[in-house]
Amino acid sequence: MSGPSSPVVAHRTVLPGGTIGMLGGGQLGRMFAIAAATMGYRVVVLADRQECPASAVASKTLVGDLRDRRLLDQMAGLCDVVTLEFENLPVDAVRYLAGQVGVFPSAEVLGIAQDRVIEKSTLASAGMPVTPFHRVNHPDDVVA
């Protein structure tokens, strides 16, 4: 979660007829794109392969490395807002994209979601109930 931060594009409501971008194109993305289409939205997917589940139902699929700034620029130009299909996406790409188009959740939230100890600690510090947990750095920690 370190590194330079980019300016964040201001939030605005995106009405049906608008275009939602999605980083990642797996099965969750497919279900998202189907639901979005039934509500009148177009979906542009950026995935690492053309044959991803979401590409079959998306309005457009951009294919390549999710860190490729040329592709991220292209996505920003096509979309009114961008969301994330799953949590194992490059935080730096999300941060870069957020300088051009609204991205939800943010790169900071994504970074928290990528580390389960940080995620649970963040929720616990906000007063949310979490199951007991311990950091495991070494196999001996599991035994302890």
mmCIF file of C-alpha atoms in Angstrom:
data_model
loop_
_atom_site.group_PDB
_atom_site.id
_atom_site.type_symbol
_atom_site.label_atom_id
_atom_site.label_comp_id
_atom_site.label_asym_id
_atom_site.label_seq_id
_atom_site.Cartn_x
_atom_site.Cartn_y
_atom_site.Cartn_z
ATOM 1 C CA MET A 1 0.000 0.000 0.000
ATOM 2 C CA SER A 2 2.976 2.262 -0.319
ATOM 3 C CA GLY A 3 4.052 4.293 -3.280
ATOM 4 C CA PRO A 4 3.006 7.537 -4.877
ATOM 5 C CA SER A 5 -0.678 8.175 -4.957
ATOM 6 C CA SER A 6 -2.482 9.480 -7.991
ATOM 7 C CA PRO A 7 -5.265 12.030 -7.867
ATOM 8 C CA VAL A 8 -8.608 10.323 -7.524
ATOM 9 C CA VAL A 9 -11.326 11.159 -10.020
ATOM 10 C CA ALA A 10 -14.410 12.584 -8.313
ATOM 11 C CA HIS A 11 -17.388 10.292 -7.836
ATOM 12 C CA ARG A 12 -20.432 10.790 -9.991
ATOM 13 C CA THR A 13 -23.539 8.710 -10.499
ATOM 14 C CA VAL A 14 -23.475 6.522 -13.599
ATOM 15 C CA LEU A 15 -26.957 5.952 -14.951
ATOM 16 C CA PRO A 16 -28.169 3.093 -17.168
ATOM 17 C CA GLY A 17 -26.748 3.544 -20.643
ATOM 18 C CA GLY A 18 -23.353 4.254 -19.108
ATOM 19 C CA THR A 19 -20.307 2.046 -19.364
ATOM 20 C CA ILE A 20 -18.804 0.164 -16.446
ATOM 21 C CA GLY A 21 -15.271 -1.132 -16.755
ATOM 22 C CA MET A 22 -14.118 -4.241 -14.972
ATOM 23 C CA LEU A 23 -10.549 -5.271 -14.263
ATOM 24 C CA GLY A 24 -10.519 -9.044 -14.519
ATOM 25 C CA GLY A 25 -12.836 -11.279 -16.459
ATOM 26 C CA GLY A 26 -13.570 -14.430 -14.487
ATOM 27 C CA GLN A 27 -16.832 -16.085 -13.496
ATOM 28 C CA LEU A 28 -17.770 -13.342 -11.005
ATOM 29 C CA GLY A 29 -17.186 -10.823 -13.769
ATOM 30 C CA ARG A 30 -19.483 -12.786 -16.053
ATOM 31 C CA MET A 31 -22.288 -12.704 -13.479
ATOM 32 C CA PHE A 32 -21.659 -8.984 -12.915
ATOM 33 C CA ALA A 33 -21.769 -8.228 -16.659
ATOM 34 C CA ILE A 34 -25.037 -10.138 -17.082
ATOM 35 C CA ALA A 35 -26.644 -8.244 -14.185
ATOM 36 C CA ALA A 36 -25.322 -4.898 -15.459
ATOM 37 C CA ALA A 37 -26.652 -5.569 -18.964
ATOM 38 C CA THR A 38 -30.129 -6.331 -17.610
ATOM 39 C CA MET A 39 -30.046 -2.897 -15.934
ATOM 40 C CA GLY A 40 -29.037 -1.167 -19.174
ATOM 41 C CA TYR A 41 -25.266 -0.774 -18.690
ATOM 42 C CA ARG A 42 -22.486 -1.645 -21.089
ATOM 43 C CA VAL A 43 -19.484 -3.493 -19.617
ATOM 44 C CA VAL A 44 -15.896 -3.286 -20.833
ATOM 45 C CA VAL A 45 -13.623 -6.004 -19.470
ATOM 46 C CA LEU A 46 -9.838 -5.806 -19.250
ATOM 47 C CA ALA A 47 -8.503 -9.342 -18.896
ATOM 48 C CA ASP A 48 -5.304 -11.219 -19.567
ATOM 49 C CA ARG A 49 -6.967 -13.493 -22.134
ATOM 50 C CA GLN A 50 -9.777 -13.198 -24.685
ATOM 51 C CA GLU A 51 -11.480 -16.457 -23.715
ATOM 52 C CA CYS A 52 -12.308 -15.373 -20.163
ATOM 53 C CA PRO A 53 -15.856 -16.067 -18.880
ATOM 54 C CA ALA A 54 -16.851 -12.372 -18.789
ATOM 55 C CA SER A 55 -15.829 -11.696 -22.391
ATOM 56 C CA ALA A 56 -18.737 -13.796 -23.665
ATOM 57 C CA VAL A 57 -21.236 -11.314 -22.209
ATOM 58 C CA ALA A 58 -19.278 -8.041 -22.112
ATOM 59 C CA SER A 59 -19.825 -5.252 -24.635
ATOM 60 C CA LYS A 60 -16.076 -5.124 -25.281
ATOM 61 C CA THR A 61 -13.016 -6.987 -24.035
ATOM 62 C CA LEU A 62 -9.536 -5.504 -23.897
ATOM 63 C CA VAL A 63 -6.859 -8.176 -23.699
ATOM 64 C CA GLY A 64 -3.391 -7.907 -22.262
ATOM 65 C CA ASP A 65 -1.339 -7.315 -19.141
ATOM 66 C CA LEU A 66 -3.453 -5.595 -16.495
ATOM 67 C CA ARG A 67 -0.475 -3.320 -15.755
ATOM 68 C CA ASP A 68 -0.190 -2.125 -19.374
ATOM 69 C CA ARG A 69 -0.740 1.628 -19.121
ATOM 70 C CA ARG A 70 -1.777 1.827 -22.777
ATOM 71 C CA LEU A 71 -4.625 -0.613 -22.071
ATOM 72 C CA LEU A 72 -5.495 1.149 -18.818
ATOM 73 C CA ASP A 73 -5.655 4.472 -20.696
ATOM 74 C CA GLN A 74 -7.876 2.868 -23.328
ATOM 75 C CA MET A 75 -10.179 1.475 -20.627
ATOM 76 C CA ALA A 76 -10.408 4.842 -18.882
ATOM 77 C CA GLY A 77 -11.408 6.439 -22.173
ATOM 78 C CA LEU A 78 -14.188 3.913 -22.744
ATOM 79 C CA CYS A 79 -15.682 3.790 -19.241
ATOM 80 C CA ASP A 80 -17.641 6.034 -16.913
ATOM 81 C CA VAL A 81 -16.511 4.061 -13.862
ATOM 82 C CA VAL A 82 -14.406 0.948 -13.193
ATOM 83 C CA THR A 83 -14.775 -1.843 -10.665
ATOM 84 C CA LEU A 84 -12.685 -4.864 -9.739
ATOM 85 C CA GLU A 85 -13.616 -8.451 -10.400
ATOM 86 C CA PHE A 86 -11.536 -9.959 -7.583
ATOM 87 C CA GLU A 87 -8.894 -8.943 -5.053
ATOM 88 C CA ASN A 88 -5.753 -10.364 -6.688
ATOM 89 C CA LEU A 89 -5.254 -7.462 -9.076
ATOM 90 C CA PRO A 90 -2.203 -5.195 -9.301
ATOM 91 C CA VAL A 91 -2.700 -2.324 -6.844
ATOM 92 C CA ASP A 92 -0.425 -0.070 -8.900
ATOM 93 C CA ALA A 93 -2.658 -0.530 -11.962
ATOM 94 C CA VAL A 94 -5.761 0.380 -9.955
ATOM 95 C CA ARG A 95 -4.018 3.446 -8.517
ATOM 96 C CA TYR A 96 -2.948 4.540 -12.030
ATOM 97 C CA LEU A 97 -6.430 4.027 -13.462
ATOM 98 C CA ALA A 98 -7.997 6.014 -10.603
ATOM 99 C CA GLY A 99 -6.156 9.101 -11.825
ATOM 100 C CA GLN A 100 -8.377 9.058 -14.922
ATOM 101 C CA VAL A 101 -11.701 7.482 -13.993
ATOM 102 C CA GLY A 102 -13.531 6.611 -10.778
ATOM 103 C CA VAL A 103 -12.456 3.177 -9.527
ATOM 104 C CA PHE A 104 -14.394 1.376 -6.822
ATOM 105 C CA PRO A 105 -13.137 -0.083 -4.567
ATOM 106 C CA SER A 106 -10.039 2.085 -4.338
ATOM 107 C CA ALA A 107 -6.424 0.940 -4.593
ATOM 108 C CA GLU A 108 -6.095 1.444 -0.843
ATOM 109 C CA VAL A 109 -9.059 -0.837 -0.109
ATOM 110 C CA LEU A 110 -7.705 -3.374 -2.603
ATOM 111 C CA GLY A 111 -4.346 -3.369 -0.815
ATOM 112 C CA ILE A 112 -6.071 -4.100 2.495
ATOM 113 C CA ALA A 113 -8.098 -6.938 0.948
ATOM 114 C CA GLN A 114 -4.938 -8.561 -0.407
ATOM 115 C CA ASP A 115 -3.487 -9.214 3.055
ATOM 116 C CA ARG A 116 -5.847 -11.197 5.283
ATOM 117 C CA VAL A 117 -4.152 -10.125 8.529
ATOM 118 C CA ILE A 118 -4.357 -6.446 7.576
ATOM 119 C CA GLU A 119 -7.924 -6.992 6.374
ATOM 120 C CA LYS A 120 -9.052 -8.602 9.646
ATOM 121 C CA SER A 121 -7.106 -6.076 11.750
ATOM 122 C CA THR A 122 -8.707 -3.197 9.848
ATOM 123 C CA LEU A 123 -12.197 -4.627 10.358
ATOM 124 C CA ALA A 124 -11.532 -5.322 14.049
ATOM 125 C CA SER A 125 -10.204 -1.779 14.611
ATOM 126 C CA ALA A 126 -13.420 -0.445 13.053
ATOM 127 C CA GLY A 127 -15.454 -2.419 15.586
ATOM 128 C CA MET A 128 -16.557 -5.161 13.193
ATOM 129 C CA PRO A 129 -16.721 -8.714 14.544
ATOM 130 C CA VAL A 130 -14.045 -11.031 13.139
ATOM 131 C CA THR A 131 -13.115 -14.604 13.904
ATOM 132 C CA PRO A 132 -9.967 -15.112 16.020
ATOM 133 C CA PHE A 133 -6.781 -15.061 13.939
ATOM 134 C CA HIS A 134 -3.003 -15.163 14.281
ATOM 135 C CA ARG A 135 -0.281 -14.192 11.832
ATOM 136 C CA VAL A 136 1.607 -17.174 10.412
ATOM 137 C CA ASN A 137 5.113 -16.324 9.206
ATOM 138 C CA HIS A 138 6.731 -19.716 9.598
ATOM 139 C CA PRO A 139 5.536 -23.342 9.724
ATOM 140 C CA ASP A 140 6.338 -23.395 13.470
ATOM 141 C CA ASP A 141 3.703 -20.640 13.939
ATOM 142 C CA VAL A 142 1.008 -23.074 12.849
ATOM 143 C CA VAL A 143 1.973 -25.526 15.612
ATOM 144 C CA ALA A 144 2.099 -22.730 18.204
#
